[in-house]
Amino acid sequence: MNLHHLLRPKVVAIVGASEKLGFGRDVSQNMLACDLGDNLYFVNPNREQVLGKKCYKSISDIGRDIDLVIICTPMFTVNNILEEAAGCGCKGAVIFASGYGEAGEEGKLAQEELKNLATKHGIAVCGPNCAGFINNVDNIHGFGLPVSARQQKGNIGLVAQSGQVCSLLVSVPHLKFSYAISSGNNAVVGIEDYLEFLVEDEATEVIAVYLEGVKYPEKFARVLAQAAKKRKPIIALKVGASEKARQTTTAHTGSLAGSDAAFGALFKKFGVVRVHDMEELINACVVMSTLKKKPPVNSVAILNISGGEAAISADMAQLQGVRLAEFSPETLQKLQDMLPGYATPNNPLDMTATLVLNHDKYRATLRTVMADPDVGMLVIGLNPPELVAEIDKPVDYGLARSVIEVNNEGSKPIVLMPGMSRKRDPELREFYYAGSVPIVDSPMYGLSVIKKYAEFSLYDPSARTLEVAVGKDGQSGEKVSTETLSEHGSKAILKEHGISVPEEYVAQSEAEALKAAKAIGYPLVLKIDSPDIPHKTDIGGVKLGIDNDVALKNAFNEIMDNAKRHKPDARVNGVLV
Amino acid sequence: MNLHHLLRPKVVAIVGASEKLGFGRDVSQNMLACDLGDNLYFVNPNREQVLGKKCYKSISDIGRDIDLVIICTPMFTVNNILEEAAGCGCKGAVIFASGYGEAGEEGKLAQEELKNLATKHGIAVCGPNCAGFINNVDNIHGFGLPVSARQQKGNIGLVAQSGQVCSLLVSVPHLKFSYAISSGNNAVVGIEDYLEFLVEDEATEVIAVYLEGVKYPEKFARVLAQAAKKRKPIIALKVGASEKARQTTTAHTGSLAGSDAAFGALFKKFGVVRVHDMEELINACVVMSTLKKKPPVNSVAILNISGGEAAISADMAQLQGVRLAEFSPETLQKLQDMLPGYATPNNPLDMTATLVLNHDKYRATLRTVMADPDVGMLVIGLNPPELVAEIDKPVDYGLARSVIEVNNEGSKPIVLMPGMSRKRDPELREFYYAGSVPIVDSPMYGLSVIKKYAEFSLYDPSARTLEVAVGKDGQSGEKVSTETLSEHGSKAILKEHGISVPEEYVAQSEAEALKAAKAIGYPLVLKIDSPDIPHKTDIGGVKLGIDNDVALKNAFNEIMDNAKRHKPDARVNGVLV
């Protein structure tokens, strides 16, 4: 699907431009602050002007073709507006309205209708039930929530299946985006399409995605493979590891969660960096978008000026599975000669606080550690303040210049890792970033993403078969199924891609279940397999800890009974053993 | 040991008061800003005045007895100053100087000498190698690093075996301390003594400790038991889970790490809240110091206005082992009737963003969930901004008033949990805290400490034997041993306290090792047991994965050989099986 009319439009109309609290006001203000000038049009039949800009009665009144229509009006008005926009050559639309796929059966029908209409006219729709998008490459902020004036063009492309998650991430002043897209219900343009756009986009060097589920797993896998071949990192905050989260996401954007294990296997195959909360996503974005070098080995040296921070970092490294380099005897000897008597050379290295004021020795220590052959990355424990006081500038910027100087000379990446998360002086942070030294939040998140950065750097796409079978959902983006991918179904797709998943069978009878048990061995978990029963536990569709043939037979029959009783109309494939 | 002269002095002398960058300047500035008036004296033989205040040539020149001397001068001057202070009735001292126990053999001897001198004169010494203390109860800031003017008296008592950790925690504007103590090397006053002081102190309702190791395990256990009986929470950031951290802490404050598993067992017995980094410590302090109610059951309801945040929270709850309450059919029906059509009642509950503007409905929803019998605590997903804009005050404070109103009516604790960590408007934060509603940083830390709060609330000290055998290190604080507690030694003490630790034996011969293996079963780990070898792996003193008799014999002999070769003078108890 071509997203250029949607995300990089030349001519834009906002229908429902308004001064009243809501999407209509926020997106009008955001777009006025951009550079479209005469190529931006406001439409509102009830107003002459909005925010000082002329309003047209309708899209047709504009008398000119448009690329993108941003629709701020309620659900029941949307289809007519879309028809009218189509008549004016429109090929992109942002629809903020909710009440669609996330809102019960009636909403699902409305979404299907919207989809058919958009497909008929070839309109790429962002939403519905979304917050729109921010394009910092061309400075177009079709976003329905307030956008900070601080937005600066960056190299991170973000797509999020949650307006709130998108909005929170966009508010982080030290994350700089090329694009930030709140994709909403993905009625027309899928998450896979946005990802494909970002993989192809040259301004985007790092991709971040908040993911609840996908509709086109074939295409999704194909896009991940493209990214892997280009060595463009995808950082995925994928929810749905828990049953409760799967229930929530189905209600939320009507997304189809599928099996979390299947996503895990897919991510592993294609080197996708999986993170587990917003902080980890932010830290991964900072590290991936700032570092320019790759670690030669998967190990770190941690250099602190505080013994307490060094100890916390050491424990955290073990917790996160980060290997601390073993310093060579030469390195240890040099450090011993160089550091004050009370610093015992070790990794983490407590350089002691005296080095904060001795920048020559500080640099020399960093260089010594950088030269050690077992060190893959340098992790430097410093705590840039919230605001650098005038009197402290020589110390804070002196240290920064020292770190950057060593970074420029050396061949290994350097990351700044404070002992504790807090706001940092924006100018000082920018100074470090300009020197390709990222600042992570804290040892926990820092070490977690440092490890992931090393793994991504050492991931070798040429060592794997990244070819994926095309055809299932076709080049045109035709879907496999709008149904929930059943657990067995999503795993089957993975197997076609050569991704190993735990052995399992779908049993349609007691006898088949017993046969499967013989093949796999006890203890077993039994789960109902049905695309119509996404919440298995709710209907008694899951049985744990089955360890003999009798228990197996009972569990099989109970699950099938429960399914029949609670969901008589459900299509049941059988019981997953 | 009486710490009142040290921590709550009436008359204080600062020796080495100065205007030059360093402890001498910072502590002088801090103390001038306090209320001691004529009871504060500066001593500096080379200056008439410092920071506008008269300097005396020596302590004796003051012509008056003092309670506390704060010594800012280098190590070699300390003993003479201490002698002179003792002559002026001094019973407390802060010593910033480093070069003691953390600095090799010579330093250890100097520390022993200092200790003997202080003991002879009955002086309670904070340090050496420390940053001093902050007493917000009496407003005395004997702290050698800049203290923010924002320091407000609170109910958290902190003691930290790291000046940097203490200093970072004190800089968090929303943590309010009764006392904050950087204990340094604990040459004279032990971490156990400070803890005892805080357990007994009435202004202190929550105790936080950054812990590298203890010297008097008997007394430590006794103090933990006292706190448990008083139901005063102790939050412990104990480092040393990893071998690297143990190496670092030995070098750092010369502390004795002992076995981390032993600490874990001790914490469990006495209901100590163990945390793993600074953020978790901060979040635990916020929750423990703000909440006034106890959850009736160990479960939570999460109420969001964003589906994305709800999904992330659900996954995080599973990861942290937090049980999400099951809403009753009545609760579900009430929510269904109350919420807009597109909110599907569930836990986490996505109330949808429309409720941000409808505070009546917002409160009604909270009340409905609060009334559900399976709900132990309410966790509310809102994102207070960094600074509340004038135009947003009705919304932000309206929501805050709604939350506090429901909190005041109800019997269950409420915690505010944003989707993402960031700075919060200080006034709005204060407003929530005044209503006994804490704001945690993020779902990960929030849910982790919420679980720990529930566990602490449901911990019943009367159901356990908290009596600990007194005598080993005596009421006078006489130590068991200044040596590193060997792993077997610290576990033996735990066993005396009725704390179960994994079964293990110390074998002094091949035959004994084989006998132990028979009793425990393979696979086994073998470790050298010696108080003189804290870094076992460094000398080849650890062997993993031993799974038969031959491997066991070889491992035993190798370990004993390695110990003899690398540390010929070490006292070796044997090999720990």
Short mmCIF file of C-alpha atoms in Angstrom, two decimals, chain A residues 133-460:
data_model
loop_
_atom_site.label_atom_id
_atom_site.label_comp_id
_atom_site.label_asym_id
_atom_site.label_seq_id
_atom_site.Cartn_x
_atom_site.Cartn_y
_atom_site.Cartn_z
CA PHE A 133 0.79 10.96 12.97
CA ILE A 134 3.82 13.22 13.25
CA ASN A 135 6.13 13.58 10.26
CA ASN A 136 9.27 15.48 11.27
CA VAL A 137 10.95 14.85 7.93
CA ASP A 138 8.59 17.19 6.06
CA ASN A 139 7.30 18.89 9.23
CA ILE A 140 3.67 17.74 9.04
CA HIS A 141 1.98 17.13 12.38
CA GLY A 142 -1.37 15.51 11.66
CA PHE A 143 -1.62 14.66 15.34
CA GLY A 144 -4.78 14.99 17.44
CA LEU A 145 -3.05 15.68 20.76
CA PRO A 146 -0.84 18.63 21.70
CA VAL A 147 2.64 18.33 20.16
CA SER A 148 5.53 19.95 21.96
CA ALA A 149 7.25 22.75 20.09
CA ARG A 150 10.47 20.92 20.92
CA GLN A 151 9.80 18.26 18.25
CA GLN A 152 13.04 17.85 16.36
CA LYS A 153 13.72 15.71 13.36
CA GLY A 154 15.49 12.53 14.32
CA ASN A 155 16.21 9.04 13.08
CA ILE A 156 13.64 7.04 15.10
CA GLY A 157 10.49 5.89 13.32
CA LEU A 158 7.69 4.97 15.72
CA VAL A 159 4.40 3.21 15.13
CA ALA A 160 2.11 2.46 18.07
CA GLN A 161 -1.22 0.67 18.34
CA SER A 162 -2.11 2.99 21.22
CA GLY A 163 -2.60 6.74 21.03
CA GLN A 164 -1.57 7.21 24.65
CA VAL A 165 1.65 5.22 24.24
CA CYS A 166 2.47 7.21 21.10
CA SER A 167 1.69 10.49 22.83
CA LEU A 168 3.79 9.67 25.91
CA LEU A 169 6.78 8.65 23.80
CA VAL A 170 6.51 11.77 21.66
CA SER A 171 6.61 13.84 24.87
CA VAL A 172 10.06 12.53 25.83
CA PRO A 173 12.27 15.49 24.91
CA HIS A 174 15.41 13.48 24.22
CA LEU A 175 13.78 11.06 21.75
CA LYS A 176 13.93 12.43 18.22
CA PHE A 177 11.64 10.96 15.61
CA SER A 178 11.49 10.86 11.85
CA TYR A 179 7.87 9.69 12.05
CA ALA A 180 5.61 8.89 15.01
CA ILE A 181 2.38 7.16 14.03
CA SER A 182 -0.60 6.26 16.20
CA SER A 183 -2.15 3.56 14.04
CA GLY A 184 -5.41 3.00 15.99
CA ASN A 185 -7.55 0.10 14.82
CA ASN A 186 -5.57 -0.52 11.61
CA ALA A 187 -8.84 -0.90 9.69
CA VAL A 188 -7.18 -0.20 6.35
CA VAL A 189 -3.46 0.41 6.74
CA GLY A 190 -1.95 -2.38 8.80
CA ILE A 191 0.89 -2.21 11.26
CA GLU A 192 2.81 -4.23 8.66
CA ASP A 193 2.34 -1.43 6.09
CA TYR A 194 3.66 1.25 8.42
CA LEU A 195 6.63 -0.93 9.30
CA GLU A 196 7.35 -1.49 5.62
CA PHE A 197 7.24 2.28 5.03
CA LEU A 198 9.70 2.87 7.89
CA VAL A 199 12.02 0.06 6.77
CA GLU A 200 12.20 1.70 3.32
CA ASP A 201 12.40 5.28 4.62
CA GLU A 202 15.93 6.67 4.49
CA ALA A 203 15.53 9.16 7.32
CA THR A 204 14.57 6.34 9.65
CA GLU A 205 17.53 4.44 11.10
CA VAL A 206 15.82 2.85 14.09
CA ILE A 207 12.24 1.55 14.23
CA ALA A 208 10.21 1.39 17.44
CA VAL A 209 6.85 -0.33 17.58
CA TYR A 210 4.23 -0.73 20.29
CA LEU A 211 2.44 -3.87 19.15
CA GLU A 212 -0.77 -5.52 20.30
CA GLY A 213 -1.21 -7.89 17.36
CA VAL A 214 -0.99 -8.24 13.60
CA LYS A 215 -3.54 -9.17 10.97
CA TYR A 216 -1.19 -10.27 8.19
CA PRO A 217 1.47 -12.51 9.72
CA GLU A 218 2.99 -13.38 6.31
CA LYS A 219 3.54 -9.76 5.44
CA PHE A 220 4.70 -9.00 8.98
CA ALA A 221 7.39 -11.70 8.70
CA ARG A 222 8.40 -10.38 5.26
CA VAL A 223 8.89 -6.87 6.62
CA LEU A 224 10.94 -8.12 9.56
CA ALA A 225 13.12 -9.99 7.08
CA GLN A 226 13.60 -6.83 5.01
CA ALA A 227 14.68 -4.91 8.10
CA ALA A 228 17.09 -7.68 9.09
CA LYS A 229 18.68 -7.63 5.65
CA LYS A 230 19.10 -3.85 5.84
CA ARG A 231 20.48 -4.18 9.42
CA LYS A 232 17.86 -1.64 10.51
CA PRO A 233 16.94 -2.38 14.14
CA ILE A 234 13.31 -2.90 15.09
CA ILE A 235 12.59 -2.40 18.80
CA ALA A 236 9.29 -4.05 19.71
CA LEU A 237 7.25 -3.45 22.85
CA LYS A 238 4.88 -6.35 22.23
CA VAL A 239 2.15 -6.84 24.83
CA GLY A 240 0.15 -10.00 25.29
CA ALA A 241 2.52 -12.21 27.23
CA SER A 242 -0.29 -12.49 29.79
CA GLU A 243 -3.84 -13.65 29.23
CA LYS A 244 -5.11 -10.43 30.88
CA ALA A 245 -3.19 -8.30 28.40
CA ARG A 246 -4.61 -10.34 25.51
CA GLN A 247 -8.12 -9.71 26.80
CA THR A 248 -7.39 -6.00 27.12
CA THR A 249 -5.95 -5.62 23.64
CA THR A 250 -8.83 -7.41 21.99
CA ALA A 251 -11.15 -4.94 23.68
CA HIS A 252 -8.83 -2.02 22.96
CA THR A 253 -8.12 -1.83 19.25
CA GLY A 254 -9.85 -5.03 18.28
CA SER A 255 -6.38 -6.41 17.54
CA LEU A 256 -5.63 -10.05 17.22
CA ALA A 257 -3.00 -11.07 19.66
CA GLY A 258 -2.19 -14.60 18.52
CA SER A 259 0.33 -16.65 20.43
CA ASP A 260 2.94 -14.67 22.29
CA ALA A 261 5.43 -17.51 21.97
CA ALA A 262 5.00 -17.34 18.18
CA PHE A 263 5.89 -13.64 18.21
CA GLY A 264 8.86 -14.43 20.42
CA ALA A 265 10.16 -16.99 17.93
CA LEU A 266 9.60 -14.64 15.00
CA PHE A 267 11.47 -11.82 16.77
CA LYS A 268 14.36 -14.11 17.56
CA LYS A 269 14.67 -15.30 13.97
CA PHE A 270 14.77 -11.79 12.55
CA GLY A 271 16.87 -10.16 15.29
CA VAL A 272 14.03 -7.95 16.53
CA VAL A 273 14.92 -6.29 19.85
CA ARG A 274 12.08 -7.13 22.22
CA VAL A 275 11.49 -4.84 25.21
CA HIS A 276 8.96 -5.09 28.02
CA ASP A 277 7.93 -1.60 29.07
CA MET A 278 8.03 2.03 28.02
CA GLU A 279 11.28 2.77 29.87
CA GLU A 280 13.08 -0.10 28.22
CA LEU A 281 11.75 1.02 24.82
CA ILE A 282 12.99 4.56 25.46
CA ASN A 283 16.41 3.34 26.61
CA ALA A 284 16.73 1.04 23.62
CA CYS A 285 15.80 3.89 21.26
CA VAL A 286 18.40 6.18 22.86
CA VAL A 287 21.17 3.59 22.59
CA MET A 288 20.29 2.33 19.10
CA SER A 289 19.82 5.80 17.65
CA THR A 290 23.00 7.30 19.12
CA LEU A 291 25.72 4.66 19.02
CA LYS A 292 27.73 4.45 15.81
CA LYS A 293 30.14 1.62 16.61
CA LYS A 294 29.67 -2.07 17.16
CA PRO A 295 31.22 -3.90 20.09
CA PRO A 296 33.88 -6.42 18.95
CA VAL A 297 32.82 -8.84 21.73
CA ASN A 298 29.71 -9.20 23.88
CA SER A 299 31.10 -7.89 27.17
CA VAL A 300 31.31 -4.62 29.03
CA ALA A 301 33.59 -2.73 31.36
CA ILE A 302 31.85 -0.52 33.93
CA LEU A 303 33.74 2.51 35.23
CA ASN A 304 32.32 4.27 38.27
CA ILE A 305 33.43 7.03 40.58
CA SER A 306 31.46 5.49 43.45
CA GLY A 307 31.89 2.09 45.07
CA GLY A 308 28.17 1.93 45.84
CA GLU A 309 27.16 2.48 42.25
CA ALA A 310 29.80 -0.03 41.13
CA ALA A 311 28.34 -2.69 43.43
CA ILE A 312 24.75 -2.06 42.30
CA SER A 313 25.88 -2.22 38.67
CA ALA A 314 27.70 -5.49 39.25
CA ASP A 315 24.61 -7.15 40.71
CA MET A 316 22.48 -5.71 37.92
CA ALA A 317 24.89 -7.04 35.29
CA GLN A 318 24.48 -10.52 36.72
CA LEU A 319 20.69 -10.11 36.85
CA GLN A 320 20.59 -8.98 33.21
CA GLY A 321 23.06 -11.59 32.01
CA VAL A 322 25.63 -9.03 30.93
CA ARG A 323 29.17 -10.38 30.90
CA LEU A 324 31.73 -8.19 32.67
CA ALA A 325 35.06 -8.30 30.84
CA GLU A 326 38.05 -9.86 32.60
CA PHE A 327 40.83 -7.26 32.58
CA SER A 328 44.19 -8.56 31.40
CA PRO A 329 47.17 -8.51 33.82
CA GLU A 330 48.59 -5.60 31.77
CA THR A 331 45.39 -3.59 32.17
CA LEU A 332 45.28 -4.30 35.89
CA GLN A 333 48.90 -3.27 36.32
CA LYS A 334 48.40 -0.02 34.39
CA LEU A 335 45.31 0.82 36.41
CA GLN A 336 47.09 0.05 39.66
CA ASP A 337 49.90 2.42 38.68
CA MET A 338 47.52 5.12 37.57
CA LEU A 339 44.81 5.21 40.21
CA PRO A 340 45.08 6.49 43.78
CA GLY A 341 46.10 3.87 46.34
CA TYR A 342 42.59 3.18 47.54
CA ALA A 343 41.08 2.25 44.18
CA THR A 344 41.31 -1.50 43.74
CA PRO A 345 41.31 -2.32 40.01
CA ASN A 346 38.37 -4.50 39.19
CA ASN A 347 35.42 -4.60 36.80
CA PRO A 348 33.24 -2.69 37.73
CA LEU A 349 36.06 -0.26 38.36
CA ASP A 350 35.67 2.23 41.20
CA MET A 351 37.91 5.06 39.95
CA THR A 352 37.01 7.00 43.16
CA ALA A 353 35.57 10.50 43.28
CA THR A 354 38.98 12.20 43.09
CA LEU A 355 39.04 11.60 39.33
CA VAL A 356 36.05 13.89 38.85
CA LEU A 357 38.50 16.77 39.19
CA ASN A 358 41.45 15.18 37.38
CA HIS A 359 40.39 14.90 33.76
CA ASP A 360 43.81 13.87 32.43
CA LYS A 361 43.81 10.86 34.69
CA TYR A 362 40.13 10.27 33.90
CA ARG A 363 40.86 10.04 30.17
CA ALA A 364 43.95 7.92 30.75
CA THR A 365 41.86 5.44 32.77
CA LEU A 366 39.22 5.26 30.06
CA ARG A 367 41.89 4.72 27.38
CA THR A 368 43.50 1.93 29.37
CA VAL A 369 40.21 0.10 29.74
CA MET A 370 39.27 0.73 26.09
CA ALA A 371 42.53 -0.95 25.02
CA ASP A 372 41.83 -4.17 26.93
CA PRO A 373 41.12 -6.94 24.41
CA ASP A 374 38.32 -8.53 26.43
CA VAL A 375 36.29 -5.29 26.62
CA GLY A 376 33.44 -4.91 24.11
CA MET A 377 31.86 -1.70 25.37
CA LEU A 378 32.62 0.97 27.98
CA VAL A 379 29.86 1.82 30.41
CA ILE A 380 30.63 4.99 32.32
CA GLY A 381 28.93 5.76 35.62
CA LEU A 382 28.35 9.50 35.85
CA ASN A 383 25.27 11.42 37.02
CA PRO A 384 24.66 14.49 34.84
CA PRO A 385 22.59 16.91 36.95
CA GLU A 386 19.07 18.12 36.20
CA LEU A 387 20.51 21.55 35.52
CA VAL A 388 24.22 22.32 35.28
CA ALA A 389 24.99 25.24 37.59
CA GLU A 390 27.37 27.89 36.14
CA ILE A 391 29.96 27.05 38.82
CA ASP A 392 29.89 23.33 37.91
CA LYS A 393 30.28 23.79 34.13
CA PRO A 394 34.05 23.18 34.09
CA VAL A 395 33.57 19.84 35.85
CA ASP A 396 30.45 18.61 34.04
CA TYR A 397 31.52 19.67 30.55
CA GLY A 398 35.14 18.77 31.24
CA LEU A 399 34.07 15.20 31.97
CA ALA A 400 31.81 15.19 28.91
CA ARG A 401 34.62 16.39 26.65
CA SER A 402 36.91 13.72 28.12
CA VAL A 403 34.41 10.95 27.46
CA ILE A 404 33.75 12.16 23.91
CA GLU A 405 37.47 12.55 23.20
CA VAL A 406 38.12 8.93 24.17
CA ASN A 407 35.02 7.87 22.24
CA ASN A 408 36.29 9.61 19.10
CA GLU A 409 39.72 7.99 19.33
CA GLY A 410 38.53 4.51 20.20
CA SER A 411 36.90 1.71 18.28
CA LYS A 412 34.42 0.60 20.95
CA PRO A 413 31.06 2.10 21.87
CA ILE A 414 30.72 4.16 25.06
CA VAL A 415 27.47 4.51 27.02
CA LEU A 416 26.89 6.85 29.95
CA MET A 417 25.02 5.07 32.74
CA PRO A 418 23.95 7.08 35.81
CA GLY A 419 23.33 5.33 39.11
CA MET A 420 19.74 6.47 39.23
CA SER A 421 17.06 7.67 36.84
CA ARG A 422 16.19 11.38 36.84
CA LYS A 423 15.79 14.34 34.51
CA ARG A 424 19.08 15.47 32.93
CA ASP A 425 20.23 18.90 31.80
CA PRO A 426 19.00 18.99 28.16
CA GLU A 427 22.02 20.89 26.85
CA LEU A 428 24.53 18.57 28.47
CA ARG A 429 22.58 15.56 27.23
CA GLU A 430 22.62 17.00 23.71
CA PHE A 431 26.35 17.56 24.04
CA TYR A 432 26.93 13.88 24.81
CA TYR A 433 24.59 12.74 22.01
CA ALA A 434 26.39 14.96 19.50
CA GLY A 435 29.52 13.03 20.49
CA SER A 436 27.66 9.71 19.85
CA VAL A 437 27.53 8.89 23.57
CA PRO A 438 24.00 7.94 24.69
CA ILE A 439 22.81 8.45 28.28
CA VAL A 440 20.68 5.60 29.61
CA ASP A 441 18.37 5.97 32.61
CA SER A 442 19.78 3.60 35.20
CA PRO A 443 21.82 0.40 35.61
CA MET A 444 18.78 -1.83 35.20
CA TYR A 445 17.48 -0.46 31.93
CA GLY A 446 20.94 0.54 30.80
CA LEU A 447 22.49 -2.91 31.10
CA SER A 448 19.42 -4.57 29.65
CA VAL A 449 19.54 -2.51 26.45
CA ILE A 450 23.34 -2.59 26.24
CA LYS A 451 23.09 -6.36 26.13
CA LYS A 452 20.42 -6.15 23.45
CA TYR A 453 22.51 -3.70 21.46
CA ALA A 454 25.45 -6.10 21.53
CA GLU A 455 23.22 -9.00 20.50
CA PHE A 456 21.78 -6.97 17.63
CA SER A 457 25.27 -5.92 16.53
CA LEU A 458 26.49 -9.50 16.58
CA TYR A 459 23.35 -10.86 14.84
CA ASP A 460 24.36 -12.04 11.40
#
